[in-house]
Amino acid sequence: AAPRDGAVLLVEDDVALADNLCEALAERGLTPMTAADLAELGKVSARPFAVLVDLKLPDAPFGEALHRVHERWPEVPALVMTAFGDEAKATGAREFFHKPFD
């Protein structure tokens, strides 16, 4: 149900993964935006349609990026991706995409 050219924010510090995901989103008619850390996340001015968020960033405690996304855009769906499943559940994420992806 994404709007054409809907902005999807990708919060991910792995540059190669971020590039791949941005390409996949753009191929599907979405507009990817990226933030590699909390500082960049704080500078995002547009309201995204959805957010893909990694729970582990280099400049933040585990799960802080998800907390800030929910705080800033409480109505926007946040899809969690992480390689740390047990820790993800402790943040309240009931479902998540496990990295690395197939």
mmCIF file of N, CA, C and O in Angstrom:
data_model
loop_
_atom_site.group_PDB
_atom_site.id
_atom_site.type_symbol
_atom_site.label_atom_id
_atom_site.label_comp_id
_atom_site.label_asym_id
_atom_site.label_seq_id
_atom_site.Cartn_x
_atom_site.Cartn_y
_atom_site.Cartn_z
ATOM 1 N N ALA A 1 0.822 -1.202 0.000
ATOM 2 C CA ALA A 1 0.000 0.000 0.000
ATOM 3 C C ALA A 1 0.865 1.265 0.000
ATOM 4 O O ALA A 1 0.383 2.327 0.310
ATOM 5 N N ALA A 2 2.134 1.136 -0.347
ATOM 6 C CA ALA A 2 3.027 2.295 -0.361
ATOM 7 C C ALA A 2 2.643 3.250 -1.484
ATOM 8 O O ALA A 2 2.331 2.821 -2.584
ATOM 9 N N PRO A 3 2.648 4.545 -1.200
ATOM 10 C CA PRO A 3 2.373 5.503 -2.268
ATOM 11 C C PRO A 3 3.529 5.533 -3.263
ATOM 12 O O PRO A 3 4.677 5.298 -2.896
ATOM 13 N N ARG A 4 3.218 5.799 -4.520
ATOM 14 C CA ARG A 4 4.270 5.920 -5.536
ATOM 15 C C ARG A 4 5.237 7.001 -5.091
ATOM 16 O O ARG A 4 4.829 8.057 -4.607
ATOM 17 N N ASP A 5 6.507 6.736 -5.173
ATOM 18 C CA ASP A 5 7.576 7.637 -4.727
ATOM 19 C C ASP A 5 7.560 7.848 -3.214
ATOM 20 O O ASP A 5 8.142 8.802 -2.718
ATOM 21 N N GLY A 6 6.898 6.968 -2.467
ATOM 22 C CA GLY A 6 6.890 7.075 -1.016
ATOM 23 C C GLY A 6 8.308 6.991 -0.467
ATOM 24 O O GLY A 6 9.112 6.171 -0.916
ATOM 25 N N ALA A 7 8.634 7.837 0.469
ATOM 26 C CA ALA A 7 9.975 7.869 1.045
ATOM 27 C C ALA A 7 10.119 6.784 2.109
ATOM 28 O O ALA A 7 9.302 6.685 3.025
ATOM 29 N N VAL A 8 11.155 5.984 1.972
ATOM 30 C CA VAL A 8 11.483 4.963 2.960
ATOM 31 C C VAL A 8 12.853 5.308 3.528
ATOM 32 O O VAL A 8 13.833 5.440 2.794
ATOM 33 N N LEU A 9 12.905 5.485 4.836
ATOM 34 C CA LEU A 9 14.165 5.793 5.504
ATOM 35 C C LEU A 9 14.859 4.507 5.893
ATOM 36 O O LEU A 9 14.262 3.628 6.516
ATOM 37 N N LEU A 10 16.119 4.399 5.531
ATOM 38 C CA LEU A 10 16.946 3.251 5.861
ATOM 39 C C LEU A 10 18.006 3.702 6.857
ATOM 40 O O LEU A 10 18.846 4.532 6.531
ATOM 41 N N VAL A 11 17.930 3.187 8.091
ATOM 42 C CA VAL A 11 18.905 3.514 9.122
ATOM 43 C C VAL A 11 19.847 2.317 9.236
ATOM 44 O O VAL A 11 19.512 1.301 9.855
ATOM 45 N N GLU A 12 21.006 2.423 8.604
ATOM 46 C CA GLU A 12 21.929 1.287 8.478
ATOM 47 C C GLU A 12 23.345 1.816 8.294
ATOM 48 O O GLU A 12 23.585 2.681 7.462
ATOM 49 N N ASP A 13 24.296 1.289 9.092
ATOM 50 C CA ASP A 13 25.676 1.748 8.996
ATOM 51 C C ASP A 13 26.524 0.948 8.009
ATOM 52 O O ASP A 13 27.598 1.389 7.621
ATOM 53 N N ASP A 14 26.056 -0.203 7.549
ATOM 54 C CA ASP A 14 26.785 -1.002 6.571
ATOM 55 C C ASP A 14 26.513 -0.409 5.184
ATOM 56 O O ASP A 14 25.419 -0.540 4.644
ATOM 57 N N VAL A 15 27.530 0.237 4.617
ATOM 58 C CA VAL A 15 27.363 0.972 3.361
ATOM 59 C C VAL A 15 26.928 0.051 2.220
ATOM 60 O O VAL A 15 26.036 0.400 1.447
ATOM 61 N N ALA A 16 27.531 -1.124 2.110
ATOM 62 C CA ALA A 16 27.179 -2.040 1.021
ATOM 63 C C ALA A 16 25.729 -2.503 1.135
ATOM 64 O O ALA A 16 24.997 -2.528 0.140
ATOM 65 N N LEU A 17 25.306 -2.858 2.334
ATOM 66 C CA LEU A 17 23.923 -3.285 2.541
ATOM 67 C C LEU A 17 22.965 -2.130 2.259
ATOM 68 O O LEU A 17 21.932 -2.307 1.606
ATOM 69 N N ALA A 18 23.299 -0.951 2.744
ATOM 70 C CA ALA A 18 22.449 0.216 2.504
ATOM 71 C C ALA A 18 22.305 0.484 1.010
ATOM 72 O O ALA A 18 21.201 0.759 0.529
ATOM 73 N N ASP A 19 23.395 0.391 0.266
ATOM 74 C CA ASP A 19 23.340 0.593 -1.183
ATOM 75 C C ASP A 19 22.426 -0.437 -1.842
ATOM 76 O O ASP A 19 21.612 -0.089 -2.700
ATOM 77 N N ASN A 20 22.572 -1.703 -1.463
ATOM 78 C CA ASN A 20 21.738 -2.758 -2.040
ATOM 79 C C ASN A 20 20.263 -2.536 -1.739
ATOM 80 O O ASN A 20 19.401 -2.686 -2.616
ATOM 81 N N LEU A 21 19.954 -2.195 -0.497
ATOM 82 C CA LEU A 21 18.562 -1.970 -0.118
ATOM 83 C C LEU A 21 17.987 -0.733 -0.803
ATOM 84 O O LEU A 21 16.828 -0.734 -1.228
ATOM 85 N N CYS A 22 18.785 0.313 -0.928
ATOM 86 C CA CYS A 22 18.320 1.519 -1.620
ATOM 87 C C CYS A 22 17.999 1.206 -3.082
ATOM 88 O O CYS A 22 16.991 1.668 -3.618
ATOM 89 N N GLU A 23 18.847 0.427 -3.716
ATOM 90 C CA GLU A 23 18.608 0.038 -5.103
ATOM 91 C C GLU A 23 17.313 -0.770 -5.227
ATOM 92 O O GLU A 23 16.492 -0.520 -6.122
ATOM 93 N N ALA A 24 17.104 -1.726 -4.320
ATOM 94 C CA ALA A 24 15.892 -2.548 -4.346
ATOM 95 C C ALA A 24 14.645 -1.688 -4.117
ATOM 96 O O ALA A 24 13.617 -1.890 -4.774
ATOM 97 N N LEU A 25 14.713 -0.734 -3.214
ATOM 98 C CA LEU A 25 13.569 0.147 -2.951
ATOM 99 C C LEU A 25 13.268 1.017 -4.168
ATOM 100 O O LEU A 25 12.111 1.181 -4.554
ATOM 101 N N ALA A 26 14.311 1.581 -4.768
ATOM 102 C CA ALA A 26 14.132 2.450 -5.935
ATOM 103 C C ALA A 26 13.548 1.673 -7.115
ATOM 104 O O ALA A 26 12.694 2.196 -7.843
ATOM 105 N N GLU A 27 13.973 0.425 -7.290
ATOM 106 C CA GLU A 27 13.436 -0.405 -8.367
ATOM 107 C C GLU A 27 11.938 -0.655 -8.203
ATOM 108 O O GLU A 27 11.248 -0.949 -9.170
ATOM 109 N N ARG A 28 11.449 -0.540 -6.987
ATOM 110 C CA ARG A 28 10.035 -0.763 -6.706
ATOM 111 C C ARG A 28 9.243 0.546 -6.637
ATOM 112 O O ARG A 28 8.122 0.589 -6.150
ATOM 113 N N GLY A 29 9.853 1.622 -7.102
ATOM 114 C CA GLY A 29 9.161 2.902 -7.183
ATOM 115 C C GLY A 29 9.148 3.709 -5.905
ATOM 116 O O GLY A 29 8.409 4.683 -5.793
ATOM 117 N N LEU A 30 9.954 3.316 -4.920
ATOM 118 C CA LEU A 30 10.020 4.054 -3.658
ATOM 119 C C LEU A 30 11.238 4.971 -3.661
ATOM 120 O O LEU A 30 12.179 4.765 -4.428
ATOM 121 N N THR A 31 11.225 5.966 -2.801
ATOM 122 C CA THR A 31 12.329 6.906 -2.694
ATOM 123 C C THR A 31 13.121 6.614 -1.423
ATOM 124 O O THR A 31 12.644 6.901 -0.320
ATOM 125 N N PRO A 32 14.303 6.014 -1.566
ATOM 126 C CA PRO A 32 15.091 5.708 -0.370
ATOM 127 C C PRO A 32 15.827 6.928 0.171
ATOM 128 O O PRO A 32 16.307 7.772 -0.579
ATOM 129 N N MET A 33 15.866 7.020 1.492
ATOM 130 C CA MET A 33 16.678 8.007 2.213
ATOM 131 C C MET A 33 17.540 7.190 3.169
ATOM 132 O O MET A 33 17.113 6.119 3.608
ATOM 133 N N THR A 34 18.713 7.667 3.508
ATOM 134 C CA THR A 34 19.582 6.899 4.397
ATOM 135 C C THR A 34 20.092 7.747 5.558
ATOM 136 O O THR A 34 20.223 8.962 5.462
ATOM 137 N N ALA A 35 20.380 7.036 6.639
ATOM 138 C CA ALA A 35 21.060 7.600 7.800
ATOM 139 C C ALA A 35 21.970 6.490 8.331
ATOM 140 O O ALA A 35 21.495 5.383 8.600
ATOM 141 N N ALA A 36 23.257 6.768 8.427
ATOM 142 C CA ALA A 36 24.219 5.755 8.855
ATOM 143 C C ALA A 36 24.452 5.760 10.361
ATOM 144 O O ALA A 36 25.064 4.833 10.894
ATOM 145 N N ASP A 37 23.953 6.784 11.043
ATOM 146 C CA ASP A 37 24.140 6.875 12.490
ATOM 147 C C ASP A 37 23.087 7.809 13.082
ATOM 148 O O ASP A 37 22.261 8.362 12.355
ATOM 149 N N LEU A 38 23.119 7.973 14.403
ATOM 150 C CA LEU A 38 22.107 8.813 15.058
ATOM 151 C C LEU A 38 22.204 10.269 14.646
ATOM 152 O O LEU A 38 21.181 10.957 14.538
ATOM 153 N N ALA A 39 23.421 10.740 14.406
ATOM 154 C CA ALA A 39 23.589 12.132 13.985
ATOM 155 C C ALA A 39 22.864 12.379 12.667
ATOM 156 O O ALA A 39 22.137 13.376 12.520
ATOM 157 N N GLU A 40 23.026 11.479 11.704
ATOM 158 C CA GLU A 40 22.334 11.623 10.422
ATOM 159 C C GLU A 40 20.832 11.430 10.587
ATOM 160 O O GLU A 40 20.046 12.118 9.928
ATOM 161 N N LEU A 41 20.421 10.520 11.439
ATOM 162 C CA LEU A 41 18.993 10.304 11.692
ATOM 163 C C LEU A 41 18.346 11.592 12.193
ATOM 164 O O LEU A 41 17.246 11.954 11.784
ATOM 165 N N GLY A 42 19.037 12.306 13.052
ATOM 166 C CA GLY A 42 18.520 13.560 13.588
ATOM 167 C C GLY A 42 18.381 14.658 12.551
ATOM 168 O O GLY A 42 17.629 15.611 12.743
ATOM 169 N N LYS A 43 19.084 14.541 11.437
ATOM 170 C CA LYS A 43 19.048 15.555 10.378
ATOM 171 C C LYS A 43 18.007 15.276 9.300
ATOM 172 O O LYS A 43 17.812 16.102 8.412
ATOM 173 N N VAL A 44 17.339 14.137 9.366
ATOM 174 C CA VAL A 44 16.326 13.810 8.353
ATOM 175 C C VAL A 44 15.161 14.781 8.511
ATOM 176 O O VAL A 44 14.562 14.880 9.579
ATOM 177 N N SER A 45 14.853 15.486 7.418
ATOM 178 C CA SER A 45 13.792 16.490 7.507
ATOM 179 C C SER A 45 12.448 15.989 6.962
ATOM 180 O O SER A 45 11.402 16.433 7.411
ATOM 181 N N ALA A 46 12.483 15.080 6.013
ATOM 182 C CA ALA A 46 11.244 14.571 5.422
ATOM 183 C C ALA A 46 10.630 13.487 6.298
ATOM 184 O O ALA A 46 11.340 12.741 6.979
ATOM 185 N N ARG A 47 9.305 13.404 6.270
ATOM 186 C CA ARG A 47 8.608 12.340 6.998
ATOM 187 C C ARG A 47 8.556 11.117 6.100
ATOM 188 O O ARG A 47 7.984 11.160 5.018
ATOM 189 N N PRO A 48 9.138 10.002 6.538
ATOM 190 C CA PRO A 48 9.117 8.800 5.707
ATOM 191 C C PRO A 48 7.770 8.088 5.773
ATOM 192 O O PRO A 48 7.003 8.256 6.720
ATOM 193 N N PHE A 49 7.515 7.284 4.747
ATOM 194 C CA PHE A 49 6.333 6.424 4.718
ATOM 195 C C PHE A 49 6.554 5.220 5.631
ATOM 196 O O PHE A 49 5.642 4.725 6.280
ATOM 197 N N ALA A 50 7.820 4.750 5.679
ATOM 198 C CA ALA A 50 8.221 3.618 6.517
ATOM 199 C C ALA A 50 9.708 3.743 6.795
ATOM 200 O O ALA A 50 10.422 4.479 6.113
ATOM 201 N N VAL A 51 10.160 3.011 7.819
ATOM 202 C CA VAL A 51 11.568 3.033 8.200
ATOM 203 C C VAL A 51 12.075 1.602 8.334
ATOM 204 O O VAL A 51 11.424 0.768 8.960
ATOM 205 N N LEU A 52 13.237 1.336 7.745
ATOM 206 C CA LEU A 52 13.974 0.096 7.978
ATOM 207 C C LEU A 52 15.105 0.479 8.902
ATOM 208 O O LEU A 52 15.930 1.332 8.562
ATOM 209 N N VAL A 53 15.163 -0.113 10.084
ATOM 210 C CA VAL A 53 16.135 0.345 11.073
ATOM 211 C C VAL A 53 16.962 -0.812 11.637
ATOM 212 O O VAL A 53 16.427 -1.837 12.038
ATOM 213 N N ASP A 54 18.275 -0.617 11.615
ATOM 214 C CA ASP A 54 19.209 -1.548 12.236
ATOM 215 C C ASP A 54 19.277 -1.191 13.720
ATOM 216 O O ASP A 54 19.311 -0.012 14.079
ATOM 217 N N LEU A 55 19.297 -2.180 14.569
ATOM 218 C CA LEU A 55 19.314 -1.916 16.013
ATOM 219 C C LEU A 55 20.696 -1.596 16.554
ATOM 220 O O LEU A 55 20.819 -1.071 17.655
ATOM 221 N N LYS A 56 21.730 -1.895 15.782
ATOM 222 C CA LYS A 56 23.092 -1.651 16.269
ATOM 223 C C LYS A 56 23.791 -0.661 15.358
ATOM 224 O O LYS A 56 24.097 -0.961 14.212
ATOM 225 N N LEU A 57 24.016 0.534 15.887
ATOM 226 C CA LEU A 57 24.726 1.585 15.164
ATOM 227 C C LEU A 57 25.997 1.940 15.930
ATOM 228 O O LEU A 57 26.053 1.774 17.152
ATOM 229 N N PRO A 58 27.004 2.460 15.235
ATOM 230 C CA PRO A 58 28.296 2.708 15.891
ATOM 231 C C PRO A 58 28.273 3.799 16.958
ATOM 232 O O PRO A 58 29.094 3.782 17.870
ATOM 233 N N ASP A 59 27.333 4.735 16.875
ATOM 234 C CA ASP A 59 27.333 5.860 17.819
ATOM 235 C C ASP A 59 26.168 5.821 18.811
ATOM 236 O O ASP A 59 25.783 6.850 19.344
ATOM 237 N N ALA A 60 25.620 4.599 19.043
ATOM 238 C CA ALA A 60 24.424 4.543 19.884
ATOM 239 C C ALA A 60 24.342 3.242 20.664
ATOM 240 O O ALA A 60 24.826 2.207 20.205
ATOM 241 N N PRO A 61 23.697 3.283 21.827
ATOM 242 C CA PRO A 61 23.400 2.030 22.523
ATOM 243 C C PRO A 61 22.459 1.178 21.674
ATOM 244 O O PRO A 61 21.693 1.699 20.857
ATOM 245 N N PHE A 62 22.508 -0.117 21.874
ATOM 246 C CA PHE A 62 21.681 -1.047 21.113
ATOM 247 C C PHE A 62 20.203 -0.668 21.237
ATOM 248 O O PHE A 62 19.689 -0.490 22.334
ATOM 249 N N GLY A 63 19.539 -0.521 20.111
ATOM 250 C CA GLY A 63 18.112 -0.211 20.090
ATOM 251 C C GLY A 63 17.769 1.264 20.142
ATOM 252 O O GLY A 63 16.604 1.631 19.971
ATOM 253 N N GLU A 64 18.741 2.131 20.355
ATOM 254 C CA GLU A 64 18.467 3.564 20.473
ATOM 255 C C GLU A 64 17.896 4.148 19.184
ATOM 256 O O GLU A 64 17.021 5.017 19.225
ATOM 257 N N ALA A 65 18.365 3.683 18.039
ATOM 258 C CA ALA A 65 17.850 4.196 16.763
ATOM 259 C C ALA A 65 16.355 3.909 16.637
ATOM 260 O O ALA A 65 15.582 4.776 16.220
ATOM 261 N N LEU A 66 15.943 2.711 17.004
ATOM 262 C CA LEU A 66 14.523 2.363 16.963
ATOM 263 C C LEU A 66 13.726 3.260 17.906
ATOM 264 O O LEU A 66 12.655 3.762 17.552
ATOM 265 N N HIS A 67 14.247 3.480 19.089
ATOM 266 C CA HIS A 67 13.585 4.356 20.059
ATOM 267 C C HIS A 67 13.394 5.758 19.478
ATOM 268 O O HIS A 67 12.315 6.344 19.586
ATOM 269 N N ARG A 68 14.424 6.282 18.843
ATOM 270 C CA ARG A 68 14.328 7.642 18.284
ATOM 271 C C ARG A 68 13.371 7.711 17.102
ATOM 272 O O ARG A 68 12.683 8.707 16.919
ATOM 273 N N VAL A 69 13.342 6.663 16.302
ATOM 274 C CA VAL A 69 12.388 6.621 15.188
ATOM 275 C C VAL A 69 10.962 6.646 15.732
ATOM 276 O O VAL A 69 10.126 7.420 15.277
ATOM 277 N N HIS A 70 10.661 5.810 16.737
ATOM 278 C CA HIS A 70 9.318 5.782 17.333
ATOM 279 C C HIS A 70 8.970 7.109 17.999
ATOM 280 O O HIS A 70 7.819 7.549 17.950
ATOM 281 N N GLU A 71 9.953 7.727 18.601
ATOM 282 C CA GLU A 71 9.729 9.001 19.272
ATOM 283 C C GLU A 71 9.402 10.107 18.263
ATOM 284 O O GLU A 71 8.515 10.929 18.493
ATOM 285 N N ARG A 72 10.109 10.102 17.165
ATOM 286 C CA ARG A 72 9.955 11.160 16.166
ATOM 287 C C ARG A 72 8.746 10.953 15.263
ATOM 288 O O ARG A 72 8.057 11.901 14.899
ATOM 289 N N TRP A 73 8.523 9.697 14.858
ATOM 290 C CA TRP A 73 7.416 9.367 13.953
ATOM 291 C C TRP A 73 6.627 8.198 14.523
ATOM 292 O O TRP A 73 6.707 7.079 14.019
ATOM 293 N N PRO A 74 5.839 8.401 15.563
ATOM 294 C CA PRO A 74 5.156 7.280 16.217
ATOM 295 C C PRO A 74 4.169 6.531 15.328
ATOM 296 O O PRO A 74 3.916 5.352 15.547
ATOM 297 N N GLU A 75 3.642 7.185 14.308
ATOM 298 C CA GLU A 75 2.659 6.550 13.440
ATOM 299 C C GLU A 75 3.276 5.846 12.232
ATOM 300 O O GLU A 75 2.577 5.163 11.487
ATOM 301 N N VAL A 76 4.572 5.982 12.041
ATOM 302 C CA VAL A 76 5.250 5.405 10.878
ATOM 303 C C VAL A 76 5.716 3.983 11.201
ATOM 304 O O VAL A 76 6.358 3.762 12.235
ATOM 305 N N PRO A 77 5.410 3.026 10.330
ATOM 306 C CA PRO A 77 5.871 1.651 10.582
ATOM 307 C C PRO A 77 7.397 1.571 10.561
ATOM 308 O O PRO A 77 8.041 2.104 9.656
ATOM 309 N N ALA A 78 7.959 0.928 11.568
ATOM 310 C CA ALA A 78 9.401 0.715 11.651
ATOM 311 C C ALA A 78 9.666 -0.780 11.548
ATOM 312 O O ALA A 78 9.190 -1.558 12.373
ATOM 313 N N LEU A 79 10.395 -1.170 10.522
ATOM 314 C CA LEU A 79 10.750 -2.563 10.302
ATOM 315 C C LEU A 79 12.180 -2.766 10.789
ATOM 316 O O LEU A 79 13.100 -2.096 10.326
ATOM 317 N N VAL A 80 12.342 -3.665 11.729
ATOM 318 C CA VAL A 80 13.640 -3.885 12.374
ATOM 319 C C VAL A 80 14.443 -4.926 11.606
ATOM 320 O O VAL A 80 13.909 -5.936 11.165
ATOM 321 N N MET A 81 15.736 -4.665 11.468
ATOM 322 C CA MET A 81 16.658 -5.646 10.903
ATOM 323 C C MET A 81 17.880 -5.703 11.810
ATOM 324 O O MET A 81 18.386 -4.678 12.255
ATOM 325 N N THR A 82 18.306 -6.933 12.121
ATOM 326 C CA THR A 82 19.423 -7.080 13.039
ATOM 327 C C THR A 82 20.018 -8.475 12.944
ATOM 328 O O THR A 82 19.357 -9.412 12.508
ATOM 329 N N ALA A 83 21.244 -8.592 13.374
ATOM 330 C CA ALA A 83 21.901 -9.893 13.486
ATOM 331 C C ALA A 83 21.834 -10.393 14.927
ATOM 332 O O ALA A 83 22.342 -11.456 15.239
ATOM 333 N N PHE A 84 21.202 -9.610 15.792
ATOM 334 C CA PHE A 84 21.160 -9.913 17.221
ATOM 335 C C PHE A 84 19.723 -10.169 17.671
ATOM 336 O O PHE A 84 19.088 -9.313 18.297
ATOM 337 N N GLY A 85 19.215 -11.352 17.350
ATOM 338 C CA GLY A 85 17.823 -11.687 17.608
ATOM 339 C C GLY A 85 17.405 -11.627 19.063
ATOM 340 O O GLY A 85 16.364 -11.057 19.393
ATOM 341 N N ASP A 86 18.190 -12.216 19.953
ATOM 342 C CA ASP A 86 17.819 -12.212 21.368
ATOM 343 C C ASP A 86 17.782 -10.803 21.933
ATOM 344 O O ASP A 86 16.872 -10.442 22.687
ATOM 345 N N GLU A 87 18.758 -10.002 21.572
ATOM 346 C CA GLU A 87 18.793 -8.625 22.042
ATOM 347 C C GLU A 87 17.640 -7.808 21.449
ATOM 348 O O GLU A 87 17.098 -6.923 22.086
ATOM 349 N N ALA A 88 17.258 -8.133 20.212
ATOM 350 C CA ALA A 88 16.152 -7.425 19.560
ATOM 351 C C ALA A 88 14.865 -7.613 20.337
ATOM 352 O O ALA A 88 14.093 -6.670 20.530
ATOM 353 N N LYS A 89 14.622 -8.820 20.809
ATOM 354 C CA LYS A 89 13.406 -9.088 21.583
ATOM 355 C C LYS A 89 13.375 -8.270 22.862
ATOM 356 O O LYS A 89 12.316 -7.847 23.311
ATOM 357 N N ALA A 90 14.539 -8.002 23.436
ATOM 358 C CA ALA A 90 14.615 -7.218 24.668
ATOM 359 C C ALA A 90 14.241 -5.760 24.441
ATOM 360 O O ALA A 90 13.860 -5.072 25.382
ATOM 361 N N THR A 91 14.333 -5.278 23.197
ATOM 362 C CA THR A 91 13.955 -3.897 22.899
ATOM 363 C C THR A 91 12.460 -3.756 22.661
ATOM 364 O O THR A 91 11.965 -2.656 22.476
ATOM 365 N N GLY A 92 11.754 -4.886 22.616
ATOM 366 C CA GLY A 92 10.325 -4.855 22.350
ATOM 367 C C GLY A 92 9.980 -5.207 20.915
ATOM 368 O O GLY A 92 8.817 -5.262 20.554
ATOM 369 N N ALA A 93 10.999 -5.439 20.085
ATOM 370 C CA ALA A 93 10.753 -5.830 18.697
ATOM 371 C C ALA A 93 10.281 -7.280 18.680
ATOM 372 O O ALA A 93 11.026 -8.187 19.011
ATOM 373 N N ARG A 94 9.017 -7.483 18.353
ATOM 374 C CA ARG A 94 8.471 -8.840 18.335
ATOM 375 C C ARG A 94 8.866 -9.583 17.068
ATOM 376 O O ARG A 94 9.021 -10.790 17.066
ATOM 377 N N GLU A 95 8.975 -8.842 15.984
ATOM 378 C CA GLU A 95 9.358 -9.429 14.712
ATOM 379 C C GLU A 95 10.473 -8.596 14.110
ATOM 380 O O GLU A 95 10.532 -7.387 14.320
ATOM 381 N N PHE A 96 11.356 -9.257 13.363
ATOM 382 C CA PHE A 96 12.455 -8.525 12.743
ATOM 383 C C PHE A 96 13.020 -9.363 11.592
ATOM 384 O O PHE A 96 12.792 -10.556 11.496
ATOM 385 N N PHE A 97 13.734 -8.677 10.726
ATOM 386 C CA PHE A 97 14.448 -9.341 9.632
ATOM 387 C C PHE A 97 15.839 -9.670 10.157
ATOM 388 O O PHE A 97 16.545 -8.785 10.632
ATOM 389 N N HIS A 98 16.203 -10.942 10.068
ATOM 390 C CA HIS A 98 17.502 -11.375 10.585
ATOM 391 C C HIS A 98 18.585 -11.177 9.539
ATOM 392 O O HIS A 98 18.437 -11.590 8.399
ATOM 393 N N LYS A 99 19.648 -10.479 9.921
ATOM 394 C CA LYS A 99 20.796 -10.288 9.048
ATOM 395 C C LYS A 99 21.832 -11.364 9.355
ATOM 396 O O LYS A 99 21.940 -11.756 10.499
ATOM 397 N N PRO A 100 22.599 -11.814 8.402
ATOM 398 C CA PRO A 100 22.577 -11.381 6.997
ATOM 399 C C PRO A 100 21.380 -11.967 6.267
ATOM 400 O O PRO A 100 20.863 -13.030 6.613
ATOM 401 N N PHE A 101 20.929 -11.217 5.239
ATOM 402 C CA PHE A 101 19.789 -11.656 4.439
ATOM 403 C C PHE A 101 20.220 -12.736 3.466
ATOM 404 O O PHE A 101 21.358 -12.793 3.051
ATOM 405 N N ASP A 102 19.268 -13.599 3.106
ATOM 406 C CA ASP A 102 19.539 -14.609 2.074
ATOM 407 C C ASP A 102 19.769 -13.938 0.734
ATOM 408 O O ASP A 102 19.174 -12.950 0.429
#
